[in-house]
PDB file of C-alpha atoms and ligand atoms in Angstrom:
ATOM      1  CA  MET A   1      77.382  82.524 101.074  1.00  0.00           C
ATOM      2  CA  ARG A   2      79.386  82.340  97.549  1.00  0.00           C
ATOM      3  CA  LEU A   3      78.794  81.216  94.852  1.00  0.00           C
ATOM      4  CA  LEU A   4      81.573  78.844  92.027  1.00  0.00           C
ATOM      5  CA  HIS A   5      80.797  80.298  88.613  1.00  0.00           C
ATOM      6  CA  LEU A   6      83.459  77.700  85.847  1.00  0.00           C
ATOM      7  CA  ASP A   7      83.251  77.108  82.476  1.00  0.00           C
ATOM      8  CA  SER A   8      84.752  74.705  79.956  1.00  0.00           C
ATOM      9  CA  SER A   9      83.302  75.714  76.789  1.00  0.00           C
ATOM     10  CA  ALA A  10      86.055  76.831  73.910  1.00  0.00           C
ATOM     11  CA  HIS A  11      84.039  78.912  72.188  1.00  0.00           C
ATOM     12  CA  ARG A  12      83.799  82.523  72.936  1.00  0.00           C
ATOM     13  CA  ALA A  13      81.115  83.278  74.841  1.00  0.00           C
ATOM     14  CA  ALA A  14      78.548  84.855  72.308  1.00  0.00           C
ATOM     15  CA  GLU A  15      79.383  81.577  70.168  1.00  0.00           C
ATOM     16  CA  SER A  16      79.519  79.137  73.422  1.00  0.00           C
ATOM     17  CA  VAL A  17      76.140  77.973  74.383  1.00  0.00           C
ATOM     18  CA  SER A  18      76.974  76.678  78.532  1.00  0.00           C
ATOM     19  CA  ARG A  19      78.900  80.144  78.426  1.00  0.00           C
ATOM     20  CA  ARG A  20      75.379  82.337  77.856  1.00  0.00           C
ATOM     21  CA  LEU A  21      72.688  79.509  79.878  1.00  0.00           C
ATOM     22  CA  THR A  22      75.558  79.698  82.915  1.00  0.00           C
ATOM     23  CA  ASP A  23      75.590  83.574  82.967  1.00  0.00           C
ATOM     24  CA  LEU A  24      72.119  83.417  83.068  1.00  0.00           C
ATOM     25  CA  PHE A  25      72.083  81.366  85.744  1.00  0.00           C
ATOM     26  CA  ALA A  26      73.983  83.700  87.435  1.00  0.00           C
ATOM     27  CA  ARG A  27      73.511  87.025  87.088  1.00  0.00           C
ATOM     28  CA  THR A  28      69.754  86.071  87.815  1.00  0.00           C
ATOM     29  CA  TRP A  29      71.031  84.209  91.760  1.00  0.00           C
ATOM     30  CA  ARG A  30      73.241  87.410  91.892  1.00  0.00           C
ATOM     31  CA  ALA A  31      70.061  90.055  90.657  1.00  0.00           C
ATOM     32  CA  GLY A  32      68.631  87.883  94.105  1.00  0.00           C
ATOM     33  CA  ASN A  33      71.818  88.106  96.249  1.00  0.00           C
ATOM     34  CA  ASP A  34      73.293  90.919  96.764  1.00  0.00           C
ATOM     35  CA  ARG A  35      74.998  89.991  99.315  1.00  0.00           C
ATOM     36  CA  ALA A  36      76.746  86.965  98.296  1.00  0.00           C
ATOM     37  CA  GLU A  37      80.089  86.836  96.892  1.00  0.00           C
ATOM     38  CA  TYR A  38      80.940  85.926  93.659  1.00  0.00           C
ATOM     39  CA  HIS A  39      83.943  84.026  91.306  1.00  0.00           C
ATOM     40  CA  HIS A  40      84.521  83.389  88.156  1.00  0.00           C
ATOM     41  CA  ARG A  41      87.603  81.350  87.041  1.00  0.00           C
ATOM     42  CA  ASP A  42      86.865  80.414  83.161  1.00  0.00           C
ATOM     43  CA  LEU A  43      89.198  77.419  82.332  1.00  0.00           C
ATOM     44  CA  VAL A  44      90.572  78.028  79.611  1.00  0.00           C
ATOM     45  CA  ALA A  45      91.712  81.494  78.904  1.00  0.00           C
ATOM     46  CA  ASP A  46      92.385  80.222  83.060  1.00  0.00           C
ATOM     47  CA  PRO A  47      93.750  76.371  82.298  1.00  0.00           C
ATOM     48  CA  VAL A  48      94.877  74.359  85.301  1.00  0.00           C
ATOM     49  CA  PRO A  49      97.388  72.169  85.039  1.00  0.00           C
ATOM     50  CA  PRO A  50      98.109  68.541  83.857  1.00  0.00           C
ATOM     51  CA  ILE A  51      98.987  67.113  87.195  1.00  0.00           C
ATOM     52  CA  GLY A  52     102.284  65.849  87.355  1.00  0.00           C
ATOM     53  CA  PRO A  53     104.455  63.393  88.657  1.00  0.00           C
ATOM     54  CA  ALA A  54     105.420  65.745  91.736  1.00  0.00           C
ATOM     55  CA  TYR A  55     101.398  65.719  92.304  1.00  0.00           C
ATOM     56  CA  CYS A  56     101.400  62.001  92.192  1.00  0.00           C
ATOM     57  CA  ALA A  57     104.482  61.499  94.469  1.00  0.00           C
ATOM     58  CA  LEU A  58     102.728  63.901  96.944  1.00  0.00           C
ATOM     59  CA  GLY A  59      99.575  62.316  96.798  1.00  0.00           C
ATOM     60  CA  ARG A  60     101.127  58.528  96.662  1.00  0.00           C
ATOM     61  CA  ARG A  61     102.543  60.074 100.099  1.00  0.00           C
ATOM     62  CA  VAL A  62      99.629  61.085 101.440  1.00  0.00           C
ATOM     63  CA  GLU A  63      97.927  57.923 100.361  1.00  0.00           C
ATOM     64  CA  GLN A  64     100.158  55.708 102.228  1.00  0.00           C
ATOM     65  CA  HIS A  65     100.041  57.769 105.717  1.00  0.00           C
ATOM     66  CA  GLY A  66      96.669  56.598 105.712  1.00  0.00           C
ATOM     67  CA  VAL A  67      93.405  59.261 104.876  1.00  0.00           C
ATOM     68  CA  PRO A  68      90.371  59.903 106.056  1.00  0.00           C
ATOM     69  CA  ALA A  69      93.237  60.640 109.182  1.00  0.00           C
ATOM     70  CA  PRO A  70      94.025  64.194 109.726  1.00  0.00           C
ATOM     71  CA  VAL A  71      96.674  64.732 106.694  1.00  0.00           C
ATOM     72  CA  ARG A  72      99.555  67.602 107.577  1.00  0.00           C
ATOM     73  CA  TYR A  73      99.718  68.443 103.238  1.00  0.00           C
ATOM     74  CA  ASP A  74     103.211  70.472 104.739  1.00  0.00           C
ATOM     75  CA  GLU A  75     104.606  68.063 106.702  1.00  0.00           C
ATOM     76  CA  LEU A  76     104.337  65.668 104.008  1.00  0.00           C
ATOM     77  CA  ILE A  77     105.990  67.596 101.624  1.00  0.00           C
ATOM     78  CA  GLU A  78     109.423  66.956 100.381  1.00  0.00           C
ATOM     79  CA  THR A  79     110.583  68.420  97.422  1.00  0.00           C
ATOM     80  CA  GLU A  80     110.086  72.312  95.816  1.00  0.00           C
ATOM     81  CA  ASP A  81     108.070  70.994  93.115  1.00  0.00           C
ATOM     82  CA  GLU A  82     105.781  69.129  95.316  1.00  0.00           C
ATOM     83  CA  ARG A  83     105.509  72.471  97.350  1.00  0.00           C
ATOM     84  CA  ARG A  84     104.750  74.233  94.324  1.00  0.00           C
ATOM     85  CA  GLU A  85     101.950  71.272  92.671  1.00  0.00           C
ATOM     86  CA  TRP A  86     100.984  71.315  96.292  1.00  0.00           C
ATOM     87  CA  ASP A  87     100.001  75.389  96.475  1.00  0.00           C
ATOM     88  CA  LEU A  88      98.189  75.316  92.853  1.00  0.00           C
ATOM     89  CA  THR A  89      96.511  72.236  94.201  1.00  0.00           C
ATOM     90  CA  ARG A  90      95.537  73.564  97.928  1.00  0.00           C
ATOM     91  CA  ALA A  91      94.707  76.725  95.807  1.00  0.00           C
ATOM     92  CA  LEU A  92      91.124  75.180  94.623  1.00  0.00           C
ATOM     93  CA  VAL A  93      90.217  73.176  96.540  1.00  0.00           C
ATOM     94  CA  ASP A  94      90.294  75.893  99.231  1.00  0.00           C
ATOM     95  CA  GLU A  95      88.240  77.586  96.431  1.00  0.00           C
ATOM     96  CA  VAL A  96      85.771  75.067  95.854  1.00  0.00           C
ATOM     97  CA  ARG A  97      85.409  74.358  99.774  1.00  0.00           C
ATOM     98  CA  GLY A  98      84.875  77.887 100.012  1.00  0.00           C
ATOM     99  CA  SER A  99      82.064  78.064  98.374  1.00  0.00           C
ATOM    100  CA  ASP A 100      78.178  77.125  98.533  1.00  0.00           C
ATOM    101  CA  VAL A 101      77.001  76.623  95.236  1.00  0.00           C
ATOM    102  CA  LEU A 102      78.854  75.847  92.893  1.00  0.00           C
ATOM    103  CA  LEU A 103      77.706  76.280  88.498  1.00  0.00           C
ATOM    104  CA  LEU A 104      79.658  74.357  86.161  1.00  0.00           C
ATOM    105  CA  GLY A 105      79.735  74.899  82.583  1.00  0.00           C
ATOM    106  CA  ALA A 106      80.288  71.488  80.843  1.00  0.00           C
ATOM    107  CA  PRO A 107      79.544  70.755  77.329  1.00  0.00           C
ATOM    108  CA  MET A 108      79.987  67.514  76.240  1.00  0.00           C
ATOM    109  CA  TYR A 109      83.470  66.902  74.111  1.00  0.00           C
ATOM    110  CA  ASN A 110      84.073  63.529  72.970  1.00  0.00           C
ATOM    111  CA  PHE A 111      80.730  62.640  74.532  1.00  0.00           C
ATOM    112  CA  ALA A 112      83.028  63.897  77.768  1.00  0.00           C
ATOM    113  CA  VAL A 113      84.034  66.433  79.887  1.00  0.00           C
ATOM    114  CA  PRO A 114      86.241  68.385  78.383  1.00  0.00           C
ATOM    115  CA  ALA A 115      89.612  68.475  79.239  1.00  0.00           C
ATOM    116  CA  ALA A 116      90.482  71.731  80.499  1.00  0.00           C
ATOM    117  CA  LEU A 117      87.622  70.666  82.829  1.00  0.00           C
ATOM    118  CA  LYS A 118      88.197  67.394  83.428  1.00  0.00           C
ATOM    119  CA  ALA A 119      92.568  68.825  84.211  1.00  0.00           C
ATOM    120  CA  TRP A 120      90.565  70.660  87.284  1.00  0.00           C
ATOM    121  CA  ILE A 121      88.629  67.573  88.099  1.00  0.00           C
ATOM    122  CA  ASP A 122      91.848  65.462  88.231  1.00  0.00           C
ATOM    123  CA  ARG A 123      93.801  68.158  90.060  1.00  0.00           C
ATOM    124  CA  ILE A 124      91.419  69.070  92.799  1.00  0.00           C
ATOM    125  CA  THR A 125      90.631  65.173  93.163  1.00  0.00           C
ATOM    126  CA  PHE A 126      93.237  65.119  95.837  1.00  0.00           C
ATOM    127  CA  PRO A 127      93.867  62.829  98.506  1.00  0.00           C
ATOM    128  CA  GLY A 128      91.627  63.425 101.926  1.00  0.00           C
ATOM    129  CA  VAL A 129      91.248  67.558 100.928  1.00  0.00           C
ATOM    130  CA  PHE A 130      87.633  66.858 101.391  1.00  0.00           C
ATOM    131  CA  THR A 131      87.612  64.229 104.007  1.00  0.00           C
ATOM    132  CA  GLY A 132      87.095  64.819 107.795  1.00  0.00           C
ATOM    133  CA  ALA A 133      89.214  62.647 110.042  1.00  0.00           C
ATOM    134  CA  ASP A 134      85.404  60.761 111.112  1.00  0.00           C
ATOM    135  CA  GLY A 135      85.041  60.221 107.507  1.00  0.00           C
ATOM    136  CA  SER A 136      82.819  63.094 106.883  1.00  0.00           C
ATOM    137  CA  SER A 137      82.656  65.733 103.830  1.00  0.00           C
ATOM    138  CA  SER A 138      83.254  69.277 103.502  1.00  0.00           C
ATOM    139  CA  LEU A 139      80.457  69.144 100.239  1.00  0.00           C
ATOM    140  CA  ALA A 140      78.202  67.301 101.993  1.00  0.00           C
ATOM    141  CA  ASP A 141      75.348  71.114 101.777  1.00  0.00           C
ATOM    142  CA  LEU A 142      77.591  72.265  98.582  1.00  0.00           C
ATOM    143  CA  ARG A 143      74.427  72.577  96.359  1.00  0.00           C
ATOM    144  CA  VAL A 144      75.171  71.789  92.352  1.00  0.00           C
ATOM    145  CA  VAL A 145      74.729  72.901  89.348  1.00  0.00           C
ATOM    146  CA  VAL A 146      75.710  71.329  85.845  1.00  0.00           C
ATOM    147  CA  VAL A 147      74.897  72.930  82.311  1.00  0.00           C
ATOM    148  CA  THR A 148      75.746  70.817  79.805  1.00  0.00           C
ATOM    149  CA  SER A 149      75.415  71.704  76.123  1.00  0.00           C
ATOM    150  CA  ARG A 150      75.216  69.193  73.892  1.00  0.00           C
ATOM    151  CA  GLY A 151      75.547  68.634  69.784  1.00  0.00           C
ATOM    152  CA  GLY A 152      73.190  65.604  69.509  1.00  0.00           C
ATOM    153  CA  ALA A 153      70.896  64.510  71.632  1.00  0.00           C
ATOM    154  CA  TYR A 154      71.255  61.984  73.693  1.00  0.00           C
ATOM    155  CA  GLY A 155      67.897  61.791  76.539  1.00  0.00           C
ATOM    156  CA  PRO A 156      65.423  59.120  77.181  1.00  0.00           C
ATOM    157  CA  GLY A 157      64.373  57.629  73.733  1.00  0.00           C
ATOM    158  CA  SER A 158      67.583  59.518  71.858  1.00  0.00           C
ATOM    159  CA  GLY A 159      68.651  56.045  71.213  1.00  0.00           C
ATOM    160  CA  ALA A 160      72.333  57.655  71.854  1.00  0.00           C
ATOM    161  CA  GLU A 161      71.500  57.470  75.605  1.00  0.00           C
ATOM    162  CA  ASP A 162      74.608  55.151  75.828  1.00  0.00           C
ATOM    163  CA  LEU A 163      76.853  57.714  74.736  1.00  0.00           C
ATOM    164  CA  ASP A 164      76.114  60.199  77.423  1.00  0.00           C
ATOM    165  CA  PHE A 165      79.587  59.482  79.367  1.00  0.00           C
ATOM    166  CA  LEU A 166      78.977  62.575  80.459  1.00  0.00           C
ATOM    167  CA  ALA A 167      76.011  63.425  82.867  1.00  0.00           C
ATOM    168  CA  PRO A 168      76.490  60.462  85.333  1.00  0.00           C
ATOM    169  CA  TYR A 169      80.450  60.403  85.278  1.00  0.00           C
ATOM    170  CA  LEU A 170      80.395  64.098  86.803  1.00  0.00           C
ATOM    171  CA  ARG A 171      76.873  62.820  89.073  1.00  0.00           C
ATOM    172  CA  SER A 172      79.795  60.010  89.514  1.00  0.00           C
ATOM    173  CA  TRP A 173      82.444  62.400  90.709  1.00  0.00           C
ATOM    174  CA  LEU A 174      80.449  64.857  92.246  1.00  0.00           C
ATOM    175  CA  THR A 175      78.949  62.165  95.514  1.00  0.00           C
ATOM    176  CA  LYS A 176      82.087  60.220  95.236  1.00  0.00           C
ATOM    177  CA  GLN A 177      83.712  63.560  97.055  1.00  0.00           C
ATOM    178  CA  GLY A 178      80.468  63.450  99.469  1.00  0.00           C
ATOM    179  CA  VAL A 179      77.777  65.595  97.220  1.00  0.00           C
ATOM    180  CA  ALA A 180      74.460  64.890  98.257  1.00  0.00           C
ATOM    181  CA  ALA A 181      73.142  63.499  95.704  1.00  0.00           C
ATOM    182  CA  ARG A 182      69.665  65.533  95.775  1.00  0.00           C
ATOM    183  CA  ASN A 183      71.649  68.882  95.626  1.00  0.00           C
ATOM    184  CA  ILE A 184      73.590  67.757  92.476  1.00  0.00           C
ATOM    185  CA  GLU A 185      71.463  69.645  89.319  1.00  0.00           C
ATOM    186  CA  ILE A 186      71.963  68.757  85.591  1.00  0.00           C
ATOM    187  CA  VAL A 187      70.970  71.167  83.389  1.00  0.00           C
ATOM    188  CA  VAL A 188      70.886  69.909  79.713  1.00  0.00           C
ATOM    189  CA  ALA A 189      70.145  71.486  75.994  1.00  0.00           C
ATOM    190  CA  ASP A 190      70.868  68.956  73.447  1.00  0.00           C
ATOM    191  CA  ARG A 191      71.169  69.284  70.161  1.00  0.00           C
ATOM    192  CA  THR A 192      72.982  72.839  69.414  1.00  0.00           C
ATOM    193  CA  LEU A 193      74.168  71.762  66.233  1.00  0.00           C
ATOM    194  CA  ALA A 194      71.424  71.965  64.779  1.00  0.00           C
ATOM    195  CA  GLU A 195      71.722  75.950  63.981  1.00  0.00           C
ATOM    196  CA  ILE A 196      74.757  75.441  61.600  1.00  0.00           C
ATOM    197  CA  VAL A 197      74.876  71.470  60.222  1.00  0.00           C
ATOM    198  CA  PRO A 198      73.205  71.226  57.002  1.00  0.00           C
ATOM    199  CA  GLY A 199      70.633  68.414  56.733  1.00  0.00           C
ATOM    200  CA  TYR A 200      70.447  68.378  61.042  1.00  0.00           C
ATOM    201  CA  GLU A 201      67.406  71.253  60.041  1.00  0.00           C
ATOM    202  CA  GLN A 202      64.705  69.588  61.903  1.00  0.00           C
ATOM    203  CA  ALA A 203      65.980  69.224  64.805  1.00  0.00           C
ATOM    204  CA  ARG A 204      65.470  73.117  65.506  1.00  0.00           C
ATOM    205  CA  PRO A 205      62.308  72.716  66.691  1.00  0.00           C
ATOM    206  CA  ALA A 206      62.942  70.474  69.491  1.00  0.00           C
ATOM    207  CA  ALA A 207      66.741  71.982  69.897  1.00  0.00           C
ATOM    208  CA  ALA A 208      64.934  75.552  70.693  1.00  0.00           C
ATOM    209  CA  ARG A 209      62.172  73.351  73.115  1.00  0.00           C
ATOM    210  CA  SER A 210      65.551  71.639  74.814  1.00  0.00           C
ATOM    211  CA  LEU A 211      67.023  75.756  75.303  1.00  0.00           C
ATOM    212  CA  ALA A 212      64.005  76.765  76.841  1.00  0.00           C
ATOM    213  CA  ALA A 213      63.728  74.105  79.091  1.00  0.00           C
ATOM    214  CA  ALA A 214      66.398  74.863  80.106  1.00  0.00           C
ATOM    215  CA  HIS A 215      66.196  78.159  80.643  1.00  0.00           C
ATOM    216  CA  GLU A 216      63.151  78.113  82.303  1.00  0.00           C
ATOM    217  CA  ARG A 217      64.653  75.330  84.353  1.00  0.00           C
ATOM    218  CA  LEU A 218      67.656  77.408  84.764  1.00  0.00           C
ATOM    219  CA  GLY A 219      65.622  80.565  86.660  1.00  0.00           C
ATOM    220  CA  VAL A 220      63.632  78.765  89.285  1.00  0.00           C
ATOM    221  CA  LEU A 221      67.295  76.411  90.465  1.00  0.00           C
ATOM    222  CA  ALA A 222      68.910  80.185  90.614  1.00  0.00           C
ATOM    223  CA  GLY A 223      65.604  81.918  92.783  1.00  0.00           C
ATOM    224  CA  ALA A 224      65.206  78.010  94.617  1.00  0.00           C
ATOM    225  CA  LEU A 225      68.859  77.931  96.421  1.00  0.00           C
ATOM    226  CA  PRO A 226      69.690  79.020  99.320  1.00  0.00           C
ATOM    227  CA  VAL A 227      70.026  83.323 100.180  1.00  0.00           C
ATOM    228  CA  PRO A 228      71.999  84.954 102.887  1.00  0.00           C
ATOM    229  CA  THR A 229      70.604  85.262 106.553  1.00  0.00           C
TER     230      THR A 229
HETATM  231  C1  FMN B   1      85.794  69.116  70.177  1.00  0.00           C
HETATM  232  C2  FMN B   1      84.727  69.133  69.960  1.00  0.00           C
HETATM  233  C3  FMN B   1      84.024  67.742  70.445  1.00  0.00           C
HETATM  234  C4  FMN B   1      81.720  67.148  70.421  1.00  0.00           C
HETATM  235  N1  FMN B   1      82.255  65.792  70.668  1.00  0.00           N
HETATM  236  C5  FMN B   1      80.447  65.730  70.647  1.00  0.00           C
HETATM  237  C6  FMN B   1      80.016  65.190  71.603  1.00  0.00           C
HETATM  238  O1  FMN B   1      80.668  63.664  71.167  1.00  0.00           O
HETATM  239  N2  FMN B   1      79.096  64.882  70.698  1.00  0.00           N
HETATM  240  C7  FMN B   1      77.959  65.870  70.791  1.00  0.00           C
HETATM  241  O2  FMN B   1      76.849  65.587  70.447  1.00  0.00           O
HETATM  242  N3  FMN B   1      78.052  66.678  69.846  1.00  0.00           N
HETATM  243  C8  FMN B   1      79.980  67.412  70.721  1.00  0.00           C
HETATM  244  N4  FMN B   1      80.819  68.071  70.595  1.00  0.00           N
HETATM  245  C9  FMN B   1      79.640  69.360  70.001  1.00  0.00           C
HETATM  246  C10 FMN B   1      79.996  71.121  71.190  1.00  0.00           C
HETATM  247  O3  FMN B   1      78.803  69.427  72.819  1.00  0.00           O
HETATM  248  C11 FMN B   1      77.865  70.885  70.627  1.00  0.00           C
HETATM  249  O4  FMN B   1      78.828  72.419  70.135  1.00  0.00           O
HETATM  250  C12 FMN B   1      77.956  72.330  72.797  1.00  0.00           C
HETATM  251  O5  FMN B   1      77.097  73.323  72.171  1.00  0.00           O
HETATM  252  C13 FMN B   1      79.810  72.689  72.482  1.00  0.00           C
HETATM  253  O6  FMN B   1      79.413  73.309  73.796  1.00  0.00           O
HETATM  254  P1  FMN B   1      78.771  74.755  73.900  1.00  0.00           P
HETATM  255  O7  FMN B   1      78.084  75.641  72.697  1.00  0.00           O
HETATM  256  O8  FMN B   1      78.313  75.509  75.001  1.00  0.00           O
HETATM  257  O9  FMN B   1      80.448  76.008  72.396  1.00  0.00           O
HETATM  258  C14 FMN B   1      81.196  67.804  70.383  1.00  0.00           C
HETATM  259  C15 FMN B   1      82.727  69.118  70.007  1.00  0.00           C
HETATM  260  C16 FMN B   1      83.743  70.013  70.348  1.00  0.00           C
HETATM  261  C17 FMN B   1      84.044  71.350  69.830  1.00  0.00           C
END
């Protein structure tokens, strides 16, 4: 049993709502799973390099070879740059494939995911890496908890529902990789800027309710996810 915890807020831990919430989930889950493995990756302190031409060249060769046939990546590599790109990619892919629970801290930046998180997504979404020869996915049993913090509000009745490109995007990307829809939980903390933005004070009670609901939901999820046997 292994928890992979990723954070992508550019704020320091003390100021970041998503970092505080993912930390709460991780501590609660680990307290109930003392034999579980845990790995934390900070995508801001330790950024994933953006993909480059060699990554794309190798990816195209893999596509030409045909996915989901069994892919022998090492035999398709032609240059030193491709070797470097593949080694970097494979290490991050293995981290996900070897995990049972993926915890993603994903604050909303310009209606979408932060670039730090997108760099990780672009890198690990390499042709065929999560697909078996029979078309099955190695992520079929992965449980995913996304924690998203947003300065404003985008839920039902907010009038800004159409501007949320983060939650629908992450849900679509995860299901396309083979994660079961029932295994994806998205926990939201809204109106986080109400505390500091002048003129937004009237939103503070709603912000506090949203944060309290996120705390409660994460506590329930941390207790309900499978434990090692
Ligand atoms: C670069 C940047 C872009 C942002 N864009 C949005 C946005 O599009 N919508 C929104 O509601 N809040 C936006 N915010 C506010 C953050 O979503 C909010 O501060 C959130 O709490 C950040 O997560 P964190 O507290 O974990 O750092 C943005 C903040 C930054 C730094």
